[in-house]
Short mmCIF file of C-alpha atoms and ligand atoms in Angstrom, two decimals:
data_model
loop_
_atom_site.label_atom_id
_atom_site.label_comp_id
_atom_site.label_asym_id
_atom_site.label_seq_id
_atom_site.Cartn_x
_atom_site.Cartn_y
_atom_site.Cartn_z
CA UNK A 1 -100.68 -40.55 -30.81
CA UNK A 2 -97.10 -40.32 -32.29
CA UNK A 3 -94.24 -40.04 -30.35
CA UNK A 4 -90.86 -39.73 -30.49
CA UNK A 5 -88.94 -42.49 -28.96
CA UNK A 6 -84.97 -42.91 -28.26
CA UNK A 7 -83.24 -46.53 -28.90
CA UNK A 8 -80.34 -47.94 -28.56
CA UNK A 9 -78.48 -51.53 -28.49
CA UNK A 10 -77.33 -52.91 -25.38
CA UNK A 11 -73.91 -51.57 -25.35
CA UNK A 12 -75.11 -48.33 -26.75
CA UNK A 13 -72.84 -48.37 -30.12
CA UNK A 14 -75.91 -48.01 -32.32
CA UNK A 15 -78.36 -45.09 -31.41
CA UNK A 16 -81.29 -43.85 -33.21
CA UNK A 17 -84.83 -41.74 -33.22
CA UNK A 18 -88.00 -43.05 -33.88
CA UNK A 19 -92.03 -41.44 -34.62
CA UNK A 20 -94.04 -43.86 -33.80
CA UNK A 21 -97.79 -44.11 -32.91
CA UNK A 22 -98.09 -46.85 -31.07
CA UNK A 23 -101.69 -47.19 -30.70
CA UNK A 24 -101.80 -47.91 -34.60
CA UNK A 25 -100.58 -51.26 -33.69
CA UNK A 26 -97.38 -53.82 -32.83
CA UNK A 27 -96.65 -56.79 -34.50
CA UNK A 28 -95.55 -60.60 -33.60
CA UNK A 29 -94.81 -63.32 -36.01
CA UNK A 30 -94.02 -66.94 -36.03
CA UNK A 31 -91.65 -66.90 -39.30
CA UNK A 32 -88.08 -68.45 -38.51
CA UNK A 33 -86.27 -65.17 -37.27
CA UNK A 34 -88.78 -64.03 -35.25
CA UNK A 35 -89.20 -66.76 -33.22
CA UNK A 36 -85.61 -67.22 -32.72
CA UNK A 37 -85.42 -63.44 -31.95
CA UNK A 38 -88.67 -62.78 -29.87
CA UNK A 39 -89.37 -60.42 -31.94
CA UNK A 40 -91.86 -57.63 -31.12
CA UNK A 41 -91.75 -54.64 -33.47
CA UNK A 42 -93.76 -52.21 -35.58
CA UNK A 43 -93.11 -50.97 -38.65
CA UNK A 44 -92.45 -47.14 -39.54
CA UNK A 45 -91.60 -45.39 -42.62
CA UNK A 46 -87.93 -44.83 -43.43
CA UNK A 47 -88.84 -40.67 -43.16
CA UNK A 48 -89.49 -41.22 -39.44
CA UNK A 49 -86.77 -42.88 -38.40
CA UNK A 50 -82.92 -40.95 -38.12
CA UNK A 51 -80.39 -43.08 -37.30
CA UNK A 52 -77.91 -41.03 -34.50
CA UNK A 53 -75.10 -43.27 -34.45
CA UNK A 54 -73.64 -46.74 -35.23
CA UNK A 55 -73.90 -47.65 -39.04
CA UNK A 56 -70.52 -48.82 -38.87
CA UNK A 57 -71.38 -50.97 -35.83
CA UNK A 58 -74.26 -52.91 -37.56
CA UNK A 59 -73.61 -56.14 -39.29
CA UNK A 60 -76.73 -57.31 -42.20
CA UNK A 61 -77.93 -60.39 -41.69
CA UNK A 62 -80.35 -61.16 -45.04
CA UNK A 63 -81.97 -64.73 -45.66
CA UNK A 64 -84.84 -66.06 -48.69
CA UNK A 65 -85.85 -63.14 -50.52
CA UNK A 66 -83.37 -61.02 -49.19
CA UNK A 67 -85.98 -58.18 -48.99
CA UNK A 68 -85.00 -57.36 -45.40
CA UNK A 69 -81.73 -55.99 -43.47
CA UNK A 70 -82.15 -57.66 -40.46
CA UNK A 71 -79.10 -55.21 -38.68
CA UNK A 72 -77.76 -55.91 -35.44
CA UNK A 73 -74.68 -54.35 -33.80
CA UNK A 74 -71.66 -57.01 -33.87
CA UNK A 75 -69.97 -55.94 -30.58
CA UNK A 76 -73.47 -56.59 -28.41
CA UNK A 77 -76.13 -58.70 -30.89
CA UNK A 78 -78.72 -56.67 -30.21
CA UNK A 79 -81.35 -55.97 -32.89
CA UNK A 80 -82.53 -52.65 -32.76
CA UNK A 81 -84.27 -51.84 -36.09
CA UNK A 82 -84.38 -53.80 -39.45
CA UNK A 83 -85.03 -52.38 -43.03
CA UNK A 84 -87.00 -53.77 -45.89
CA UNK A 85 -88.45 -53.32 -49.31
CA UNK A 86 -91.42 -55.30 -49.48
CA UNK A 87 -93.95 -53.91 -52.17
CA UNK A 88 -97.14 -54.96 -50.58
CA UNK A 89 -96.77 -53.44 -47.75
CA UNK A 90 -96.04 -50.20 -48.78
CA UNK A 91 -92.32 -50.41 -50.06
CA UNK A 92 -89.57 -48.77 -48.05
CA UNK A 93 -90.05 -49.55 -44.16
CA UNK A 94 -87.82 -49.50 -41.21
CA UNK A 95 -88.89 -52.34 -38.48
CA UNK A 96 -88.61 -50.95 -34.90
CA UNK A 97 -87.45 -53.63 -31.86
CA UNK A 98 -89.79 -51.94 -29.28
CA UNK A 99 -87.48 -53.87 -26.72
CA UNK A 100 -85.08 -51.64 -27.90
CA UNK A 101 -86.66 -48.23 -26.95
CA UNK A 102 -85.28 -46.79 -23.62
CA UNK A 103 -88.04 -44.07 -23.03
CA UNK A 104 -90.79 -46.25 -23.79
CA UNK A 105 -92.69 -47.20 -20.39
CA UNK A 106 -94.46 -50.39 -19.96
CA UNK A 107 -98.01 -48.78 -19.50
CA UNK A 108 -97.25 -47.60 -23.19
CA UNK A 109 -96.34 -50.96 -24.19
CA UNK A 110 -99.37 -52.55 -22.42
CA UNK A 111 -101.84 -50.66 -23.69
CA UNK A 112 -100.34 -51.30 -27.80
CA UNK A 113 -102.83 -53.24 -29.44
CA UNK A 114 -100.81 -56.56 -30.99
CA UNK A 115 -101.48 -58.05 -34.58
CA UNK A 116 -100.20 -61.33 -34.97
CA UNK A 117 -98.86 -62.55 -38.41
CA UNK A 118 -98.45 -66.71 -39.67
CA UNK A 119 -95.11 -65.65 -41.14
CA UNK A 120 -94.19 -69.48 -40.47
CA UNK A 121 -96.09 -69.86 -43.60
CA UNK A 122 -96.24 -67.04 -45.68
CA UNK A 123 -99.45 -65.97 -45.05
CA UNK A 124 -98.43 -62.63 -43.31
CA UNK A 125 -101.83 -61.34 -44.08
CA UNK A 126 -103.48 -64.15 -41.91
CA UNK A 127 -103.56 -64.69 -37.75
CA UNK A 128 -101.83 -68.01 -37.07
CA UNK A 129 -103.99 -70.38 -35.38
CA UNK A 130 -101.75 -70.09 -32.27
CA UNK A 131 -100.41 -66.76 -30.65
CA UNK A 132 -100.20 -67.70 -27.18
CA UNK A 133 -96.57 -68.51 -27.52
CA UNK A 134 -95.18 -65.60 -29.76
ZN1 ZN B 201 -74.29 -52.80 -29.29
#
């Protein structure tokens, strides 16, 4: 079922909206940047998301292919949301930090099924042979 879901950084600079549906599925990764940022996120289209405040607040952190924003604010280093351009997945996508949601309960969370992508070596399409630690 969709929802929409308020988030925020940690210090609050950088607010936004979100639809998502959780129950069509979260994803972890074992590329470089996730791992370093435990990241746990799902992916939306950029029509669902609305930024409320903080674009000013948001440094761009890009790496490789430079085909994602990975944003975070630069008083507080949290990473709320990313955006990309990546064609096969659909083009245009804004990538959701569900530790980042504040009216998100953990029942919610629980109950989001997980995909699990071997980023680590660009086979995002494949399940790495290891999860347990992502
Ligand atoms: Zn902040």
């Amino acid at each position: 079922m969709q929802k929409t879901y308020r988030g925020s950084c940690h210090c609050g600079k950088v607010q936004f909206e979100a639809d998502i549906d959780l129950s069509a599925g979260t994803g972890k990764c074992n590329c470089s940047i996730c791992t370093k940022a435990r990241h746990w996120g799902t992916s939306i289209k950029p029509d669902a998301f609305r930024l409320l405040s903080g674009e000013a607040d948001l440094s761009d952190y890009q790496f490789n292919s430079n085909s994602v924003h990975h944003l975070f604010c630069r008083h507080c280093g949290i990473r709320p949301f990313g955006r990309g351009y990546i064609e096969e997945i659909g083009g245009h996508f804004v990538s959701i930090n569900l530790g980042a949601l504040d009216d998100v309960g953990p029942a919610e969370l629980i109950a989001a099924p997980v995909q699990y992508f071997d980023g680590r070596h660009n086979h995002w399409e494949r399940t790495p042979e290891e999860t347990r630690h992502l």
